[in-house]
Amino acid sequence: MVEDAKPAAAELIDPSTIFAKTLRSFFAPVQHYLDDPSVVEVMINGPEEVYVEQRGQLTLTDARFPSEDALVAAIRNLLQFVGKRLTDDRPMIDARMPDGSRVHVAMPPCSRKGPCITIRKFKKEGFDFDYMVQCGTISQMALDYLRISIQCEKNLVFAGGTSSGKTTLLNTLGNFIPAHERIVVIEESSELQLKLPHVLQLETRGPDRYGRGEVTIRELFRNSLRMRPDRIIVGEVRGGEALDLIQALTSGHGGSMSTMHADTPIDTLNRIETMALMSDVAIPLNALRTQIASSIDIVVQMSRFRDASRRVVQISEVLPVDENYRYRLEDVFVMKLPEGGRKLEEGALQWTGHRPALMDEVQGRMMAQETESLAPLFADRS
């Protein structure tokens, strides 16, 4: 009986559970807000100033940490959980909570108010497709268009400003990927929670106190190509890895997705171009633009409105560059205001009348019967 009890006791000891419980005690002053599903962001500006975003409004709370030392202890405990550490050379760092919430930490001297933490929460269960349509995040027609785009292995970029819903939308639409495919996800801090059976998540690592051991997104991306991925999802493209991504997408790794900070679809392509030029590979601008236009198929533009809603406002098809090597885009869906409408929140995502080239491929794959809402898009070009 004693021998049987030992394994049972060992099974009760889960390091991640211990860390999570310890972390709750350190963040006790704001734990109520972390547990509240209506709160999407918690902003700790030093030990005595805590704001939350709730239902689209920023509110100053009465939450306080006992002292700056208590706040620093909470930060260090959190970083220990994810295997990261703050140093004098690296006073700002990204991390994540045990529940997957994204955390950004800023320490003095970069932060003038003392230790600052911004916690972006993510829904574990994600969004239901029907709910997304009902709340106006996307129209049924646009949702079906993106679904078949993903199933036809088109490359998508989700663009938008900060907190516009890019990652949430990618996380939700990622479930359209066929279950038999092998997905490699690359992120600085893990946020995506794809509910697929074969997902390999890779995360960057910062350098140690001696500047050693750093693993960048670019290194992860290059290594991921040797992992036999069917699709590659990059949480966010920010630098020279854009060129590696472009070249991979033009060499057979279709169906990949990424997010990017940009205000319009054309800005998205221009940003990819700028970041690709940041790499250590010299490439003629005309050749680069040609590769970008052939590697990115669709840009999905997100926006956040005054009522705190996040919506798709534009879906554009990327066409080949023109004779002067300028980017060309064709809007498939755009948000339009109703007659007499004045507020952007009153708008709805509507089909522009453009028939995407994707429709020919869909018909060729005998998928038309699965897309009743897209019937107008299957009409003849004439």
PDB file of N, CA and C in Angstrom, residues 162-232:
ATOM      1  N   THR A 162      -3.201  48.482 -32.913  1.00  0.00           N
ATOM      2  CA  THR A 162      -3.094  47.804 -31.629  1.00  0.00           C
ATOM      3  C   THR A 162      -4.478  47.499 -31.072  1.00  0.00           C
ATOM      4  N   SER A 163      -4.670  46.289 -30.593  1.00  0.00           N
ATOM      5  CA  SER A 163      -5.926  45.853 -29.976  1.00  0.00           C
ATOM      6  C   SER A 163      -7.108  45.929 -30.948  1.00  0.00           C
ATOM      7  N   SER A 164      -6.849  45.673 -32.223  1.00  0.00           N
ATOM      8  CA  SER A 164      -7.931  45.699 -33.208  1.00  0.00           C
ATOM      9  C   SER A 164      -8.546  44.326 -33.438  1.00  0.00           C
ATOM     10  N   GLY A 165      -7.979  43.281 -32.834  1.00  0.00           N
ATOM     11  CA  GLY A 165      -8.559  41.951 -32.953  1.00  0.00           C
ATOM     12  C   GLY A 165      -7.868  41.046 -33.960  1.00  0.00           C
ATOM     13  N   LYS A 166      -6.672  41.424 -34.422  1.00  0.00           N
ATOM     14  CA  LYS A 166      -5.957  40.637 -35.439  1.00  0.00           C
ATOM     15  C   LYS A 166      -5.684  39.211 -34.955  1.00  0.00           C
ATOM     16  N   THR A 167      -5.066  39.112 -33.774  1.00  0.00           N
ATOM     17  CA  THR A 167      -4.683  37.794 -33.256  1.00  0.00           C
ATOM     18  C   THR A 167      -5.906  36.952 -32.946  1.00  0.00           C
ATOM     19  N   THR A 168      -6.941  37.568 -32.397  1.00  0.00           N
ATOM     20  CA  THR A 168      -8.163  36.825 -32.074  1.00  0.00           C
ATOM     21  C   THR A 168      -8.815  36.262 -33.330  1.00  0.00           C
ATOM     22  N   LEU A 169      -8.858  37.081 -34.388  1.00  0.00           N
ATOM     23  CA  LEU A 169      -9.467  36.611 -35.635  1.00  0.00           C
ATOM     24  C   LEU A 169      -8.641  35.486 -36.244  1.00  0.00           C
ATOM     25  N   LEU A 170      -7.316  35.638 -36.266  1.00  0.00           N
ATOM     26  CA  LEU A 170      -6.454  34.573 -36.793  1.00  0.00           C
ATOM     27  C   LEU A 170      -6.639  33.298 -35.988  1.00  0.00           C
ATOM     28  N   ASN A 171      -6.700  33.447 -34.675  1.00  0.00           N
ATOM     29  CA  ASN A 171      -6.861  32.287 -33.794  1.00  0.00           C
ATOM     30  C   ASN A 171      -8.167  31.551 -34.085  1.00  0.00           C
ATOM     31  N   THR A 172      -9.208  32.306 -34.387  1.00  0.00           N
ATOM     32  CA  THR A 172     -10.510  31.702 -34.660  1.00  0.00           C
ATOM     33  C   THR A 172     -10.560  31.078 -36.045  1.00  0.00           C
ATOM     34  N   LEU A 173     -10.115  31.824 -37.055  1.00  0.00           N
ATOM     35  CA  LEU A 173     -10.173  31.315 -38.425  1.00  0.00           C
ATOM     36  C   LEU A 173      -9.177  30.182 -38.646  1.00  0.00           C
ATOM     37  N   GLY A 174      -8.164  30.092 -37.779  1.00  0.00           N
ATOM     38  CA  GLY A 174      -7.203  29.003 -37.899  1.00  0.00           C
ATOM     39  C   GLY A 174      -7.848  27.643 -37.774  1.00  0.00           C
ATOM     40  N   ASN A 175      -9.021  27.593 -37.169  1.00  0.00           N
ATOM     41  CA  ASN A 175      -9.721  26.317 -37.017  1.00  0.00           C
ATOM     42  C   ASN A 175     -10.302  25.802 -38.330  1.00  0.00           C
ATOM     43  N   PHE A 176     -10.235  26.623 -39.385  1.00  0.00           N
ATOM     44  CA  PHE A 176     -10.648  26.162 -40.712  1.00  0.00           C
ATOM     45  C   PHE A 176      -9.558  25.309 -41.381  1.00  0.00           C
ATOM     46  N   ILE A 177      -8.356  25.313 -40.818  1.00  0.00           N
ATOM     47  CA  ILE A 177      -7.270  24.510 -41.386  1.00  0.00           C
ATOM     48  C   ILE A 177      -7.618  23.032 -41.229  1.00  0.00           C
ATOM     49  N   PRO A 178      -7.456  22.225 -42.264  1.00  0.00           N
ATOM     50  CA  PRO A 178      -7.766  20.786 -42.160  1.00  0.00           C
ATOM     51  C   PRO A 178      -7.002  20.134 -41.012  1.00  0.00           C
ATOM     52  N   ALA A 179      -7.668  19.249 -40.297  1.00  0.00           N
ATOM     53  CA  ALA A 179      -7.113  18.656 -39.081  1.00  0.00           C
ATOM     54  C   ALA A 179      -5.889  17.783 -39.336  1.00  0.00           C
ATOM     55  N   HIS A 180      -5.717  17.272 -40.550  1.00  0.00           N
ATOM     56  CA  HIS A 180      -4.613  16.353 -40.811  1.00  0.00           C
ATOM     57  C   HIS A 180      -3.289  17.077 -41.075  1.00  0.00           C
ATOM     58  N   GLU A 181      -3.301  18.411 -41.151  1.00  0.00           N
ATOM     59  CA  GLU A 181      -2.092  19.140 -41.514  1.00  0.00           C
ATOM     60  C   GLU A 181      -1.230  19.457 -40.292  1.00  0.00           C
ATOM     61  N   ARG A 182       0.069  19.557 -40.527  1.00  0.00           N
ATOM     62  CA  ARG A 182       1.046  19.886 -39.485  1.00  0.00           C
ATOM     63  C   ARG A 182       1.295  21.391 -39.514  1.00  0.00           C
ATOM     64  N   ILE A 183       1.015  22.061 -38.399  1.00  0.00           N
ATOM     65  CA  ILE A 183       1.108  23.508 -38.310  1.00  0.00           C
ATOM     66  C   ILE A 183       2.264  23.889 -37.389  1.00  0.00           C
ATOM     67  N   VAL A 184       3.116  24.790 -37.845  1.00  0.00           N
ATOM     68  CA  VAL A 184       4.178  25.333 -37.007  1.00  0.00           C
ATOM     69  C   VAL A 184       3.847  26.796 -36.717  1.00  0.00           C
ATOM     70  N   VAL A 185       3.724  27.126 -35.436  1.00  0.00           N
ATOM     71  CA  VAL A 185       3.390  28.484 -35.001  1.00  0.00           C
ATOM     72  C   VAL A 185       4.638  29.116 -34.395  1.00  0.00           C
ATOM     73  N   ILE A 186       4.978  30.322 -34.864  1.00  0.00           N
ATOM     74  CA  ILE A 186       6.168  31.029 -34.397  1.00  0.00           C
ATOM     75  C   ILE A 186       5.737  32.359 -33.790  1.00  0.00           C
ATOM     76  N   GLU A 187       6.118  32.602 -32.521  1.00  0.00           N
ATOM     77  CA  GLU A 187       5.718  33.827 -31.836  1.00  0.00           C
ATOM     78  C   GLU A 187       6.808  34.302 -30.891  1.00  0.00           C
ATOM     79  N   GLU A 188       6.761  35.580 -30.557  1.00  0.00           N
ATOM     80  CA  GLU A 188       7.661  36.107 -29.528  1.00  0.00           C
ATOM     81  C   GLU A 188       7.188  35.656 -28.156  1.00  0.00           C
ATOM     82  N   SER A 189       5.901  35.772 -27.917  1.00  0.00           N
ATOM     83  CA  SER A 189       5.278  35.242 -26.705  1.00  0.00           C
ATOM     84  C   SER A 189       4.021  34.502 -27.140  1.00  0.00           C
ATOM     85  N   SER A 190       3.896  33.261 -26.743  1.00  0.00           N
ATOM     86  CA  SER A 190       2.793  32.422 -27.228  1.00  0.00           C
ATOM     87  C   SER A 190       1.440  33.024 -26.878  1.00  0.00           C
ATOM     88  N   GLU A 191       0.632  33.258 -27.907  1.00  0.00           N
ATOM     89  CA  GLU A 191      -0.718  33.780 -27.734  1.00  0.00           C
ATOM     90  C   GLU A 191      -1.742  32.906 -28.439  1.00  0.00           C
ATOM     91  N   LEU A 192      -1.379  32.413 -29.612  1.00  0.00           N
ATOM     92  CA  LEU A 192      -2.319  31.627 -30.390  1.00  0.00           C
ATOM     93  C   LEU A 192      -2.624  30.300 -29.710  1.00  0.00           C
ATOM     94  N   GLN A 193      -3.872  29.924 -29.739  1.00  0.00           N
ATOM     95  CA  GLN A 193      -4.317  28.673 -29.124  1.00  0.00           C
ATOM     96  C   GLN A 193      -5.179  27.909 -30.130  1.00  0.00           C
ATOM     97  N   LEU A 194      -4.554  27.467 -31.206  1.00  0.00           N
ATOM     98  CA  LEU A 194      -5.280  26.749 -32.247  1.00  0.00           C
ATOM     99  C   LEU A 194      -5.761  25.403 -31.725  1.00  0.00           C
ATOM    100  N   LYS A 195      -7.028  25.132 -31.931  1.00  0.00           N
ATOM    101  CA  LYS A 195      -7.610  23.866 -31.474  1.00  0.00           C
ATOM    102  C   LYS A 195      -7.522  22.834 -32.600  1.00  0.00           C
ATOM    103  N   LEU A 196      -6.282  22.505 -32.952  1.00  0.00           N
ATOM    104  CA  LEU A 196      -6.008  21.534 -34.000  1.00  0.00           C
ATOM    105  C   LEU A 196      -5.115  20.442 -33.423  1.00  0.00           C
ATOM    106  N   PRO A 197      -5.184  19.234 -33.954  1.00  0.00           N
ATOM    107  CA  PRO A 197      -4.457  18.115 -33.339  1.00  0.00           C
ATOM    108  C   PRO A 197      -2.948  18.143 -33.539  1.00  0.00           C
ATOM    109  N   HIS A 198      -2.449  18.779 -34.616  1.00  0.00           N
ATOM    110  CA  HIS A 198      -1.018  18.691 -34.914  1.00  0.00           C
ATOM    111  C   HIS A 198      -0.423  20.094 -35.032  1.00  0.00           C
ATOM    112  N   VAL A 199      -0.166  20.708 -33.883  1.00  0.00           N
ATOM    113  CA  VAL A 199       0.369  22.068 -33.825  1.00  0.00           C
ATOM    114  C   VAL A 199       1.671  22.063 -33.037  1.00  0.00           C
ATOM    115  N   LEU A 200       2.710  22.632 -33.620  1.00  0.00           N
ATOM    116  CA  LEU A 200       4.002  22.768 -32.958  1.00  0.00           C
ATOM    117  C   LEU A 200       4.254  24.248 -32.727  1.00  0.00           C
ATOM    118  N   GLN A 201       4.367  24.664 -31.463  1.00  0.00           N
ATOM    119  CA  GLN A 201       4.533  26.078 -31.132  1.00  0.00           C
ATOM    120  C   GLN A 201       5.987  26.373 -30.775  1.00  0.00           C
ATOM    121  N   LEU A 202       6.545  27.365 -31.443  1.00  0.00           N
ATOM    122  CA  LEU A 202       7.914  27.804 -31.198  1.00  0.00           C
ATOM    123  C   LEU A 202       7.886  29.227 -30.647  1.00  0.00           C
ATOM    124  N   GLU A 203       8.756  29.506 -29.695  1.00  0.00           N
ATOM    125  CA  GLU A 203       8.770  30.808 -29.032  1.00  0.00           C
ATOM    126  C   GLU A 203      10.204  31.332 -28.960  1.00  0.00           C
ATOM    127  N   THR A 204      10.359  32.623 -29.169  1.00  0.00           N
ATOM    128  CA  THR A 204      11.680  33.234 -29.136  1.00  0.00           C
ATOM    129  C   THR A 204      12.253  33.222 -27.717  1.00  0.00           C
ATOM    130  N   ARG A 205      13.548  33.444 -27.628  1.00  0.00           N
ATOM    131  CA  ARG A 205      14.219  33.532 -26.335  1.00  0.00           C
ATOM    132  C   ARG A 205      15.191  34.698 -26.362  1.00  0.00           C
ATOM    133  N   GLY A 206      15.190  35.481 -25.300  1.00  0.00           N
ATOM    134  CA  GLY A 206      16.107  36.614 -25.216  1.00  0.00           C
ATOM    135  C   GLY A 206      17.495  36.175 -24.796  1.00  0.00           C
ATOM    136  N   PRO A 207      18.476  37.055 -24.960  1.00  0.00           N
ATOM    137  CA  PRO A 207      19.847  36.710 -24.570  1.00  0.00           C
ATOM    138  C   PRO A 207      20.021  36.705 -23.064  1.00  0.00           C
ATOM    139  N   ASP A 208      21.030  35.992 -22.584  1.00  0.00           N
ATOM    140  CA  ASP A 208      21.326  36.017 -21.160  1.00  0.00           C
ATOM    141  C   ASP A 208      22.104  37.284 -20.813  1.00  0.00           C
ATOM    142  N   ARG A 209      22.582  37.372 -19.587  1.00  0.00           N
ATOM    143  CA  ARG A 209      23.253  38.595 -19.138  1.00  0.00           C
ATOM    144  C   ARG A 209      24.531  38.880 -19.923  1.00  0.00           C
ATOM    145  N   TYR A 210      25.053  37.867 -20.593  1.00  0.00           N
ATOM    146  CA  TYR A 210      26.273  38.041 -21.378  1.00  0.00           C
ATOM    147  C   TYR A 210      25.983  38.189 -22.870  1.00  0.00           C
ATOM    148  N   GLY A 211      24.696  38.325 -23.208  1.00  0.00           N
ATOM    149  CA  GLY A 211      24.324  38.488 -24.602  1.00  0.00           C
ATOM    150  C   GLY A 211      24.320  37.203 -25.399  1.00  0.00           C
ATOM    151  N   ARG A 212      24.292  36.062 -24.710  1.00  0.00           N
ATOM    152  CA  ARG A 212      24.355  34.779 -25.385  1.00  0.00           C
ATOM    153  C   ARG A 212      22.998  34.082 -25.356  1.00  0.00           C
ATOM    154  N   GLY A 213      22.818  33.178 -26.301  1.00  0.00           N
ATOM    155  CA  GLY A 213      21.651  32.300 -26.280  1.00  0.00           C
ATOM    156  C   GLY A 213      20.375  32.870 -26.861  1.00  0.00           C
ATOM    157  N   GLU A 214      20.430  34.031 -27.503  1.00  0.00           N
ATOM    158  CA  GLU A 214      19.211  34.605 -28.066  1.00  0.00           C
ATOM    159  C   GLU A 214      18.725  33.773 -29.255  1.00  0.00           C
ATOM    160  N   VAL A 215      17.418  33.570 -29.311  1.00  0.00           N
ATOM    161  CA  VAL A 215      16.795  32.887 -30.441  1.00  0.00           C
ATOM    162  C   VAL A 215      15.717  33.817 -30.989  1.00  0.00           C
ATOM    163  N   THR A 216      15.896  34.304 -32.204  1.00  0.00           N
ATOM    164  CA  THR A 216      14.986  35.268 -32.806  1.00  0.00           C
ATOM    165  C   THR A 216      13.904  34.585 -33.635  1.00  0.00           C
ATOM    166  N   ILE A 217      12.906  35.364 -34.020  1.00  0.00           N
ATOM    167  CA  ILE A 217      11.856  34.851 -34.891  1.00  0.00           C
ATOM    168  C   ILE A 217      12.454  34.374 -36.204  1.00  0.00           C
ATOM    169  N   ARG A 218      13.445  35.107 -36.684  1.00  0.00           N
ATOM    170  CA  ARG A 218      14.068  34.734 -37.956  1.00  0.00           C
ATOM    171  C   ARG A 218      14.742  33.361 -37.857  1.00  0.00           C
ATOM    172  N   GLU A 219      15.428  33.110 -36.751  1.00  0.00           N
ATOM    173  CA  GLU A 219      16.066  31.806 -36.560  1.00  0.00           C
ATOM    174  C   GLU A 219      15.030  30.699 -36.425  1.00  0.00           C
ATOM    175  N   LEU A 220      13.970  30.977 -35.683  1.00  0.00           N
ATOM    176  CA  LEU A 220      12.907  29.985 -35.538  1.00  0.00           C
ATOM    177  C   LEU A 220      12.274  29.678 -36.886  1.00  0.00           C
ATOM    178  N   PHE A 221      12.069  30.728 -37.674  1.00  0.00           N
ATOM    179  CA  PHE A 221      11.441  30.528 -38.977  1.00  0.00           C
ATOM    180  C   PHE A 221      12.317  29.656 -39.872  1.00  0.00           C
ATOM    181  N   ARG A 222      13.595  29.953 -39.923  1.00  0.00           N
ATOM    182  CA  ARG A 222      14.489  29.170 -40.776  1.00  0.00           C
ATOM    183  C   ARG A 222      14.530  27.706 -40.330  1.00  0.00           C
ATOM    184  N   ASN A 223      14.513  27.478 -39.029  1.00  0.00           N
ATOM    185  CA  ASN A 223      14.526  26.105 -38.526  1.00  0.00           C
ATOM    186  C   ASN A 223      13.193  25.402 -38.763  1.00  0.00           C
ATOM    187  N   SER A 224      12.113  26.178 -38.749  1.00  0.00           N
ATOM    188  CA  SER A 224      10.795  25.569 -38.951  1.00  0.00           C
ATOM    189  C   SER A 224      10.667  24.952 -40.337  1.00  0.00           C
ATOM    190  N   LEU A 225      11.410  25.468 -41.295  1.00  0.00           N
ATOM    191  CA  LEU A 225      11.345  24.933 -42.654  1.00  0.00           C
ATOM    192  C   LEU A 225      11.886  23.511 -42.715  1.00  0.00           C
ATOM    193  N   ARG A 226      12.669  23.106 -41.704  1.00  0.00           N
ATOM    194  CA  ARG A 226      13.214  21.756 -41.655  1.00  0.00           C
ATOM    195  C   ARG A 226      12.329  20.812 -40.828  1.00  0.00           C
ATOM    196  N   MET A 227      11.191  21.329 -40.378  1.00  0.00           N
ATOM    197  CA  MET A 227      10.306  20.537 -39.535  1.00  0.00           C
ATOM    198  C   MET A 227       9.116  19.957 -40.304  1.00  0.00           C
ATOM    199  N   ARG A 228       9.183  20.008 -41.610  1.00  0.00           N
ATOM    200  CA  ARG A 228       8.148  19.486 -42.488  1.00  0.00           C
ATOM    201  C   ARG A 228       6.759  20.091 -42.187  1.00  0.00           C
ATOM    202  N   PRO A 229       6.682  21.434 -42.195  1.00  0.00           N
ATOM    203  CA  PRO A 229       5.375  22.048 -41.938  1.00  0.00           C
ATOM    204  C   PRO A 229       4.492  22.023 -43.179  1.00  0.00           C
ATOM    205  N   ASP A 230       3.193  21.829 -42.967  1.00  0.00           N
ATOM    206  CA  ASP A 230       2.226  22.045 -44.040  1.00  0.00           C
ATOM    207  C   ASP A 230       1.899  23.534 -44.137  1.00  0.00           C
ATOM    208  N   ARG A 231       1.836  24.169 -42.968  1.00  0.00           N
ATOM    209  CA  ARG A 231       1.586  25.614 -42.921  1.00  0.00           C
ATOM    210  C   ARG A 231       2.428  26.219 -41.808  1.00  0.00           C
ATOM    211  N   ILE A 232       2.801  27.480 -42.012  1.00  0.00           N
ATOM    212  CA  ILE A 232       3.557  28.216 -41.003  1.00  0.00           C
ATOM    213  C   ILE A 232       2.746  29.448 -40.617  1.00  0.00           C
TER     214      ILE A 232
END
